[in-house]
mmCIF file of N, CA and C in Angstrom:
data_model
loop_
_atom_site.group_PDB
_atom_site.id
_atom_site.type_symbol
_atom_site.label_atom_id
_atom_site.label_comp_id
_atom_site.label_asym_id
_atom_site.label_seq_id
_atom_site.Cartn_x
_atom_site.Cartn_y
_atom_site.Cartn_z
ATOM 1 N N GLN A 45 65.852 142.522 148.682
ATOM 2 C CA GLN A 45 65.282 141.225 148.328
ATOM 3 C C GLN A 45 65.972 140.091 149.064
ATOM 4 N N VAL A 46 67.171 140.344 149.580
ATOM 5 C CA VAL A 46 67.920 139.361 150.343
ATOM 6 C C VAL A 46 68.355 140.001 151.657
ATOM 7 N N GLN A 47 68.132 139.294 152.747
ATOM 8 C CA GLN A 47 68.560 139.741 154.066
ATOM 9 C C GLN A 47 69.652 138.815 154.582
ATOM 10 N N LEU A 48 70.688 139.402 155.178
ATOM 11 C CA LEU A 48 71.824 138.648 155.673
ATOM 12 C C LEU A 48 72.036 138.958 157.150
ATOM 13 N N VAL A 49 72.310 137.928 157.941
ATOM 14 C CA VAL A 49 72.563 138.084 159.364
ATOM 15 C C VAL A 49 73.798 137.281 159.732
ATOM 16 N N GLU A 50 74.830 137.969 160.247
ATOM 17 C CA GLU A 50 76.053 137.310 160.679
ATOM 18 C C GLU A 50 75.960 136.941 162.154
ATOM 19 N N SER A 51 76.688 135.897 162.530
ATOM 20 C CA SER A 51 76.767 135.482 163.922
ATOM 21 C C SER A 51 78.075 134.735 164.144
ATOM 22 N N GLY A 52 78.446 134.557 165.400
ATOM 23 C CA GLY A 52 79.617 133.778 165.751
ATOM 24 C C GLY A 52 80.819 134.577 166.201
ATOM 25 N N GLY A 53 80.745 135.891 166.162
ATOM 26 C CA GLY A 53 81.866 136.707 166.601
ATOM 27 C C GLY A 53 82.054 136.641 168.100
ATOM 28 N N GLY A 54 83.204 137.136 168.552
ATOM 29 C CA GLY A 54 83.489 137.129 169.975
ATOM 30 C C GLY A 54 84.914 137.523 170.264
ATOM 31 N N LEU A 55 85.318 137.326 171.506
ATOM 32 C CA LEU A 55 86.657 137.654 171.973
ATOM 33 C C LEU A 55 87.437 136.369 172.206
ATOM 34 N N VAL A 56 88.593 136.255 171.550
ATOM 35 C CA VAL A 56 89.450 135.081 171.698
ATOM 36 C C VAL A 56 90.896 135.529 171.828
ATOM 37 N N GLN A 57 91.743 134.617 172.264
ATOM 38 C CA GLN A 57 93.169 134.881 172.351
ATOM 39 C C GLN A 57 93.869 134.469 171.065
ATOM 40 N N ALA A 58 95.018 135.047 170.814
ATOM 41 C CA ALA A 58 95.795 134.713 169.630
ATOM 42 C C ALA A 58 96.066 133.217 169.573
ATOM 43 N N GLY A 59 95.905 132.635 168.372
ATOM 44 C CA GLY A 59 96.107 131.215 168.176
ATOM 45 C C GLY A 59 94.841 130.395 168.258
ATOM 46 N N GLU A 60 93.770 130.965 168.784
ATOM 47 C CA GLU A 60 92.508 130.250 168.899
ATOM 48 C C GLU A 60 91.679 130.394 167.628
ATOM 49 N N SER A 61 90.481 129.805 167.635
ATOM 50 C CA SER A 61 89.647 129.745 166.445
ATOM 51 C C SER A 61 88.250 130.274 166.705
ATOM 52 N N LEU A 62 87.610 130.721 165.637
ATOM 53 C CA LEU A 62 86.215 131.120 165.642
ATOM 54 C C LEU A 62 85.580 130.667 164.336
ATOM 55 N N ARG A 63 84.279 130.425 164.375
ATOM 56 C CA ARG A 63 83.534 130.077 163.179
ATOM 57 C C ARG A 63 82.378 131.060 163.033
ATOM 58 N N LEU A 64 82.403 131.831 161.969
ATOM 59 C CA LEU A 64 81.350 132.778 161.682
ATOM 60 C C LEU A 64 80.323 132.149 160.752
ATOM 61 N N SER A 65 79.082 132.588 160.879
ATOM 62 C CA SER A 65 78.020 132.092 160.033
ATOM 63 C C SER A 65 77.212 133.262 159.488
ATOM 64 N N CYS A 66 76.753 133.131 158.259
ATOM 65 C CA CYS A 66 75.912 134.124 157.610
ATOM 66 C C CYS A 66 74.654 133.429 157.119
ATOM 67 N N ALA A 67 73.513 133.832 157.642
ATOM 68 C CA ALA A 67 72.234 133.257 157.251
ATOM 69 C C ALA A 67 71.520 134.195 156.290
ATOM 70 N N ALA A 68 71.093 133.669 155.153
ATOM 71 C CA ALA A 68 70.420 134.452 154.128
ATOM 72 C C ALA A 68 68.940 134.101 154.073
ATOM 73 N N SER A 69 68.118 135.110 153.842
ATOM 74 C CA SER A 69 66.686 134.909 153.683
ATOM 75 C C SER A 69 66.169 135.837 152.589
ATOM 76 N N GLY A 70 64.954 135.584 152.132
ATOM 77 C CA GLY A 70 64.392 136.349 151.043
ATOM 78 C C GLY A 70 64.546 135.607 149.729
ATOM 79 N N ARG A 71 64.849 136.347 148.654
ATOM 80 C CA ARG A 71 65.002 135.747 147.326
ATOM 81 C C ARG A 71 66.406 135.188 147.155
ATOM 82 N N THR A 72 66.702 134.154 147.903
ATOM 83 C CA THR A 72 68.043 133.577 147.884
ATOM 84 C C THR A 72 68.353 132.812 146.602
ATOM 85 N N ASP A 73 67.333 132.462 145.825
ATOM 86 C CA ASP A 73 67.570 131.744 144.571
ATOM 87 C C ASP A 73 68.382 132.576 143.588
ATOM 88 N N SER A 74 68.318 133.874 143.709
ATOM 89 C CA SER A 74 69.025 134.770 142.800
ATOM 90 C C SER A 74 70.407 135.166 143.305
ATOM 91 N N THR A 75 70.831 134.620 144.435
ATOM 92 C CA THR A 75 72.139 134.912 145.002
ATOM 93 C C THR A 75 73.115 133.815 144.603
ATOM 94 N N TYR A 76 74.155 134.185 143.881
ATOM 95 C CA TYR A 76 75.080 133.199 143.326
ATOM 96 C C TYR A 76 76.468 133.218 143.935
ATOM 97 N N THR A 77 76.880 134.332 144.488
ATOM 98 C CA THR A 77 78.196 134.460 145.087
ATOM 99 C C THR A 77 78.080 135.114 146.462
ATOM 100 N N MET A 78 78.831 134.597 147.423
ATOM 101 C CA MET A 78 78.865 135.147 148.768
ATOM 102 C C MET A 78 80.302 135.498 149.127
ATOM 103 N N GLY A 79 80.468 136.559 149.887
ATOM 104 C CA GLY A 79 81.796 136.983 150.289
ATOM 105 C C GLY A 79 81.837 137.448 151.728
ATOM 106 N N TRP A 80 83.020 137.353 152.315
ATOM 107 C CA TRP A 80 83.281 137.886 153.649
ATOM 108 C C TRP A 80 84.271 139.035 153.538
ATOM 109 N N PHE A 81 83.975 140.118 154.220
ATOM 110 C CA PHE A 81 84.839 141.282 154.289
ATOM 111 C C PHE A 81 85.008 141.679 155.748
ATOM 112 N N ARG A 82 86.032 142.467 156.031
ATOM 113 C CA ARG A 82 86.237 142.932 157.393
ATOM 114 C C ARG A 82 86.711 144.374 157.392
ATOM 115 N N GLN A 83 86.399 145.072 158.480
ATOM 116 C CA GLN A 83 86.746 146.477 158.598
ATOM 117 C C GLN A 83 87.221 146.764 160.017
ATOM 118 N N ALA A 84 88.466 147.203 160.128
ATOM 119 C CA ALA A 84 89.040 147.597 161.404
ATOM 120 C C ALA A 84 88.827 149.094 161.608
ATOM 121 N N PRO A 85 88.891 149.575 162.855
ATOM 122 C CA PRO A 85 88.695 151.006 163.111
ATOM 123 C C PRO A 85 89.650 151.873 162.308
ATOM 124 N N GLY A 86 89.113 152.871 161.623
ATOM 125 C CA GLY A 86 89.923 153.776 160.835
ATOM 126 C C GLY A 86 90.410 153.218 159.519
ATOM 127 N N LYS A 87 89.985 152.015 159.140
ATOM 128 C CA LYS A 87 90.419 151.385 157.905
ATOM 129 C C LYS A 87 89.239 151.154 156.973
ATOM 130 N N GLU A 88 89.549 150.885 155.716
ATOM 131 C CA GLU A 88 88.513 150.581 154.744
ATOM 132 C C GLU A 88 88.074 149.126 154.889
ATOM 133 N N ARG A 89 86.928 148.815 154.287
ATOM 134 C CA ARG A 89 86.433 147.448 154.317
ATOM 135 C C ARG A 89 87.227 146.606 153.320
ATOM 136 N N ASP A 90 87.890 145.554 153.815
ATOM 137 C CA ASP A 90 88.792 144.751 153.001
ATOM 138 C C ASP A 90 88.225 143.363 152.737
ATOM 139 N N PHE A 91 88.593 142.818 151.590
ATOM 140 C CA PHE A 91 88.179 141.484 151.184
ATOM 141 C C PHE A 91 88.843 140.418 152.039
ATOM 142 N N VAL A 92 88.088 139.383 152.390
ATOM 143 C CA VAL A 92 88.614 138.254 153.153
ATOM 144 C C VAL A 92 88.515 136.964 152.346
ATOM 145 N N ALA A 93 87.309 136.623 151.886
ATOM 146 C CA ALA A 93 87.094 135.377 151.155
ATOM 147 C C ALA A 93 85.794 135.456 150.381
ATOM 148 N N ALA A 94 85.676 134.647 149.325
ATOM 149 C CA ALA A 94 84.453 134.580 148.533
ATOM 150 C C ALA A 94 84.266 133.170 148.015
ATOM 151 N N ILE A 95 83.014 132.825 147.729
ATOM 152 C CA ILE A 95 82.684 131.500 147.222
ATOM 153 C C ILE A 95 81.527 131.611 146.243
ATOM 154 N N THR A 96 81.633 130.907 145.115
ATOM 155 C CA THR A 96 80.568 130.923 144.125
ATOM 156 C C THR A 96 79.413 130.039 144.571
ATOM 157 N N ARG A 97 78.299 130.089 143.824
ATOM 158 C CA ARG A 97 77.086 129.403 144.248
ATOM 159 C C ARG A 97 77.276 127.906 144.403
ATOM 160 N N SER A 98 77.991 127.290 143.479
ATOM 161 C CA SER A 98 78.212 125.852 143.536
ATOM 162 C C SER A 98 79.307 125.461 144.519
ATOM 163 N N GLY A 99 80.096 126.416 144.946
ATOM 164 C CA GLY A 99 81.215 126.130 145.815
ATOM 165 C C GLY A 99 82.449 125.648 145.081
ATOM 166 N N SER A 100 82.408 125.635 143.752
ATOM 167 C CA SER A 100 83.526 125.129 142.967
ATOM 168 C C SER A 100 84.689 126.107 142.904
ATOM 169 N N ASN A 101 84.440 127.367 143.165
ATOM 170 C CA ASN A 101 85.487 128.385 143.130
ATOM 171 C C ASN A 101 85.497 129.160 144.434
ATOM 172 N N VAL A 102 86.661 129.238 145.047
ATOM 173 C CA VAL A 102 86.842 129.997 146.277
ATOM 174 C C VAL A 102 88.032 130.925 146.116
ATOM 175 N N TYR A 103 88.001 132.040 146.838
ATOM 176 C CA TYR A 103 89.046 133.044 146.750
ATOM 177 C C TYR A 103 89.355 133.542 148.155
ATOM 178 N N TYR A 104 90.639 133.800 148.414
ATOM 179 C CA TYR A 104 91.069 134.257 149.724
ATOM 180 C C TYR A 104 92.050 135.409 149.594
ATOM 181 N N ALA A 105 91.990 136.308 150.552
ATOM 182 C CA ALA A 105 93.024 137.318 150.668
ATOM 183 C C ALA A 105 94.321 136.650 151.100
ATOM 184 N N ASP A 106 95.446 137.198 150.652
ATOM 185 C CA ASP A 106 96.734 136.603 150.990
ATOM 186 C C ASP A 106 96.953 136.518 152.504
ATOM 187 N N SER A 107 96.419 137.462 153.236
ATOM 188 C CA SER A 107 96.641 137.514 154.671
ATOM 189 C C SER A 107 95.956 136.392 155.443
ATOM 190 N N VAL A 108 94.995 135.701 154.821
ATOM 191 C CA VAL A 108 94.252 134.657 155.530
ATOM 192 C C VAL A 108 94.410 133.285 154.897
ATOM 193 N N LYS A 109 95.107 133.177 153.781
ATOM 194 C CA LYS A 109 95.294 131.883 153.127
ATOM 195 C C LYS A 109 95.994 130.909 154.063
ATOM 196 N N GLY A 110 95.460 129.695 154.125
ATOM 197 C CA GLY A 110 96.010 128.678 155.001
ATOM 198 C C GLY A 110 95.464 128.707 156.406
ATOM 199 N N ARG A 111 94.765 129.774 156.778
ATOM 200 C CA ARG A 111 94.192 129.903 158.116
ATOM 201 C C ARG A 111 92.668 129.919 158.104
ATOM 202 N N PHE A 112 92.074 130.561 157.106
ATOM 203 C CA PHE A 112 90.621 130.686 157.013
ATOM 204 C C PHE A 112 90.079 129.767 155.922
ATOM 205 N N THR A 113 88.855 129.284 156.109
ATOM 206 C CA THR A 113 88.177 128.459 155.129
ATOM 207 C C THR A 113 86.736 128.915 154.985
ATOM 208 N N ILE A 114 86.325 129.200 153.756
ATOM 209 C CA ILE A 114 84.944 129.591 153.488
ATOM 210 C C ILE A 114 84.191 128.391 152.923
ATOM 211 N N SER A 115 82.939 128.229 153.318
ATOM 212 C CA SER A 115 82.107 127.136 152.835
ATOM 213 C C SER A 115 80.655 127.594 152.816
ATOM 214 N N ARG A 116 79.798 126.822 152.143
ATOM 215 C CA ARG A 116 78.388 127.176 152.088
ATOM 216 C C ARG A 116 77.525 125.927 152.072
ATOM 217 N N ASP A 117 76.307 126.089 152.559
ATOM 218 C CA ASP A 117 75.299 125.043 152.563
ATOM 219 C C ASP A 117 74.067 125.649 151.921
ATOM 220 N N ASN A 118 73.884 125.399 150.637
ATOM 221 C CA ASN A 118 72.789 126.022 149.905
ATOM 222 C C ASN A 118 71.416 125.551 150.387
ATOM 223 N N ALA A 119 71.326 124.325 150.877
ATOM 224 C CA ALA A 119 70.059 123.822 151.385
ATOM 225 C C ALA A 119 69.601 124.612 152.600
ATOM 226 N N LYS A 120 70.544 125.088 153.393
ATOM 227 C CA LYS A 120 70.229 125.870 154.591
ATOM 228 C C LYS A 120 70.410 127.364 154.379
ATOM 229 N N ASN A 121 70.857 127.757 153.196
ATOM 230 C CA ASN A 121 71.088 129.166 152.880
ATOM 231 C C ASN A 121 72.049 129.823 153.872
ATOM 232 N N THR A 122 73.151 129.146 154.123
ATOM 233 C CA THR A 122 74.144 129.671 155.044
ATOM 234 C C THR A 122 75.532 129.614 154.421
ATOM 235 N N VAL A 123 76.378 130.526 154.848
ATOM 236 C CA VAL A 123 77.779 130.571 154.467
ATOM 237 C C VAL A 123 78.594 130.703 155.741
ATOM 238 N N ALA A 124 79.659 129.924 155.843
ATOM 239 C CA ALA A 124 80.481 129.922 157.040
ATOM 240 C C ALA A 124 81.896 130.369 156.731
ATOM 241 N N LEU A 125 82.555 130.909 157.742
ATOM 242 C CA LEU A 125 83.968 131.272 157.660
ATOM 243 C C LEU A 125 84.655 130.696 158.882
ATOM 244 N N GLN A 126 85.411 129.631 158.682
ATOM 245 C CA GLN A 126 86.186 129.028 159.751
ATOM 246 C C GLN A 126 87.514 129.754 159.850
ATOM 247 N N MET A 127 87.802 130.330 161.005
ATOM 248 C CA MET A 127 88.996 131.128 161.202
ATOM 249 C C MET A 127 89.871 130.448 162.244
ATOM 250 N N ASN A 128 91.018 129.947 161.807
ATOM 251 C CA ASN A 128 91.961 129.277 162.688
ATOM 252 C C ASN A 128 93.214 130.121 162.866
ATOM 253 N N THR A 129 93.963 129.812 163.910
ATOM 254 C CA THR A 129 95.217 130.507 164.198
ATOM 255 C C THR A 129 95.037 132.018 164.111
ATOM 256 N N LEU A 130 94.061 132.516 164.823
ATOM 257 C CA LEU A 130 93.743 133.933 164.768
ATOM 258 C C LEU A 130 94.876 134.782 165.324
ATOM 259 N N LYS A 131 95.043 135.955 164.730
ATOM 260 C CA LYS A 131 96.068 136.907 165.110
ATOM 261 C C LYS A 131 95.418 138.221 165.534
ATOM 262 N N PRO A 132 96.101 139.025 166.348
ATOM 263 C CA PRO A 132 95.527 140.319 166.731
ATOM 264 C C PRO A 132 95.142 141.184 165.534
ATOM 265 N N GLU A 133 95.878 141.098 164.438
ATOM 266 C CA GLU A 133 95.561 141.888 163.255
ATOM 267 C C GLU A 133 94.291 141.433 162.541
ATOM 268 N N ASP A 134 93.710 140.302 162.967
ATOM 269 C CA ASP A 134 92.424 139.866 162.438
ATOM 270 C C ASP A 134 91.261 140.588 163.108
ATOM 271 N N THR A 135 91.523 141.347 164.143
ATOM 272 C CA THR A 135 90.480 142.070 164.862
ATOM 273 C C THR A 135 89.771 143.048 163.932
ATOM 274 N N ALA A 136 88.456 142.923 163.833
ATOM 275 C CA ALA A 136 87.667 143.763 162.939
ATOM 276 C C ALA A 136 86.194 143.385 163.067
ATOM 277 N N ILE A 137 85.350 144.195 162.450
ATOM 278 C CA ILE A 137 83.965 143.804 162.250
ATOM 279 C C ILE A 137 83.901 143.038 160.936
ATOM 280 N N TYR A 138 83.328 141.852 160.965
ATOM 281 C CA TYR A 138 83.246 140.997 159.790
ATOM 282 C C TYR A 138 81.851 141.075 159.189
ATOM 283 N N TYR A 139 81.806 141.314 157.886
ATOM 284 C CA TYR A 139 80.552 141.479 157.160
ATOM 285 C C TYR A 139 80.381 140.390 156.106
ATOM 286 N N CYS A 140 79.165 139.968 155.927
ATOM 287 C CA CYS A 140 78.797 139.030 154.882
ATOM 288 C C CYS A 140 78.135 139.795 153.740
ATOM 289 N N GLY A 141 78.551 139.530 152.508
ATOM 290 C CA GLY A 141 77.981 140.166 151.337
ATOM 291 C C GLY A 141 77.455 139.140 150.346
ATOM 292 N N ALA A 142 76.497 139.555 149.513
ATOM 293 C CA ALA A 142 75.896 138.658 148.531
ATOM 294 C C ALA A 142 75.639 139.407 147.232
ATOM 295 N N THR A 143 75.728 138.682 146.110
ATOM 296 C CA THR A 143 75.445 139.265 144.808
ATOM 297 C C THR A 143 74.908 138.204 143.863
ATOM 298 N N ALA A 144 74.023 138.613 142.970
ATOM 299 C CA ALA A 144 73.497 137.737 141.924
ATOM 300 C C ALA A 144 74.097 138.066 140.568
ATOM 301 N N ASN A 145 75.023 139.002 140.519
ATOM 302 C CA ASN A 145 75.608 139.454 139.271
ATOM 303 C C ASN A 145 76.825 138.621 138.878
ATOM 304 N N TYR A 146 77.083 138.579 137.581
ATOM 305 C CA TYR A 146 78.252 137.906 137.044
ATOM 306 C C TYR A 146 79.217 138.927 136.445
ATOM 307 N N GLY A 147 80.457 138.517 136.284
ATOM 308 C CA GLY A 147 81.440 139.354 135.610
ATOM 309 C C GLY A 147 82.024 140.469 136.441
ATOM 310 N N LEU A 148 81.873 140.414 137.763
ATOM 311 C CA LEU A 148 82.415 141.431 138.649
ATOM 312 C C LEU A 148 83.582 140.874 139.442
ATOM 313 N N ARG A 149 84.435 141.773 139.936
ATOM 314 C CA ARG A 149 85.550 141.355 140.769
ATOM 315 C C ARG A 149 85.031 140.982 142.151
ATOM 316 N N LEU A 150 85.221 139.733 142.543
ATOM 317 C CA LEU A 150 84.713 139.251 143.810
ATOM 318 C C LEU A 150 85.455 139.840 144.997
ATOM 319 N N GLN A 151 86.635 140.410 144.764
ATOM 320 C CA GLN A 151 87.428 141.002 145.837
ATOM 321 C C GLN A 151 87.036 142.442 146.125
ATOM 322 N N SER A 152 86.115 142.990 145.357
ATOM 323 C CA SER A 152 85.718 144.384 145.490
ATOM 324 C C SER A 152 84.400 144.505 146.241
ATOM 325 N N THR A 153 84.340 145.423 147.202
ATOM 326 C CA THR A 153 83.102 145.639 147.946
ATOM 327 C C THR A 153 81.977 146.107 147.041
ATOM 328 N N GLY A 154 82.312 146.852 145.981
ATOM 329 C CA GLY A 154 81.312 147.371 145.071
ATOM 330 C C GLY A 154 80.614 146.316 144.240
ATOM 331 N N SER A 155 81.112 145.090 144.244
ATOM 332 C CA SER A 155 80.509 144.015 143.476
ATOM 333 C C SER A 155 79.331 143.367 144.191
ATOM 334 N N TYR A 156 79.107 143.697 145.450
ATOM 335 C CA TYR A 156 78.091 143.038 146.252
ATOM 336 C C TYR A 156 76.883 143.938 146.474
ATOM 337 N N THR A 157 75.717 143.348 146.326
ATOM 338 C CA THR A 157 74.464 144.082 146.394
ATOM 339 C C THR A 157 73.904 144.167 147.809
ATOM 340 N N TYR A 158 74.065 143.115 148.580
ATOM 341 C CA TYR A 158 73.488 143.025 149.915
ATOM 342 C C TYR A 158 74.565 142.831 150.968
ATOM 343 N N TRP A 159 74.316 143.385 152.154
ATOM 344 C CA TRP A 159 75.246 143.279 153.269
ATOM 345 C C TRP A 159 74.514 143.026 154.572
ATOM 346 N N GLY A 160 75.159 142.280 155.467
ATOM 347 C CA GLY A 160 74.650 142.119 156.810
ATOM 348 C C GLY A 160 75.112 143.257 157.696
ATOM 349 N N GLN A 161 74.726 143.219 158.970
ATOM 350 C CA GLN A 161 75.076 144.276 159.912
ATOM 351 C C GLN A 161 76.463 144.099 160.506
ATOM 352 N N GLY A 162 77.061 142.930 160.356
ATOM 353 C CA GLY A 162 78.401 142.685 160.840
ATOM 354 C C GLY A 162 78.428 142.026 162.208
ATOM 355 N N THR A 163 79.531 141.353 162.499
ATOM 356 C CA THR A 163 79.758 140.748 163.798
ATOM 357 C C THR A 163 81.196 141.029 164.225
ATOM 358 N N GLN A 164 81.385 141.398 165.487
ATOM 359 C CA GLN A 164 82.694 141.817 165.980
ATOM 360 C C GLN A 164 83.563 140.620 166.321
ATOM 361 N N VAL A 165 84.794 140.646 165.828
ATOM 362 C CA VAL A 165 85.811 139.654 166.171
ATOM 363 C C VAL A 165 86.977 140.394 166.799
ATOM 364 N N THR A 166 87.333 140.018 168.022
ATOM 365 C CA THR A 166 88.442 140.637 168.729
ATOM 366 C C THR A 166 89.426 139.560 169.151
ATOM 367 N N VAL A 167 90.687 139.733 168.771
ATOM 368 C CA VAL A 167 91.736 138.770 169.080
ATOM 369 C C VAL A 167 92.768 139.466 169.961
ATOM 370 N N SER A 168 92.935 138.980 171.169
ATOM 371 C CA SER A 168 93.887 139.562 172.107
ATOM 372 C C SER A 168 95.232 138.869 171.989
ATOM 373 N N SER A 169 96.297 139.587 172.314
ATOM 374 C CA SER A 169 97.643 139.050 172.235
ATOM 375 C C SER A 169 97.993 138.247 173.474
#
């Protein structure tokens, strides 16, 4: 019922910045929370950041606090992830997730109903 498309990935050097975007379509009125996750080769999909529908509550993984910022524009049905001071360990495929459910752990991949195809972020040393 909801389709997600990520964009903005690419190859950058350590210390530089990237801005990822997630565009949602379909029954977006029922989507209340959006999250960003990332998965490196041979690793599990890990939580990066999440934001509630109103934007009043945001959550970040400890590894990205102070460097990444999540935001949303409900009028345009988009969610962004501004990534500053990128490090080689940030290299991964970044996925956008969405859920209309309440009472779930936002840091868990199992809490999200819809996922995009991902966008590659590569940070060179």
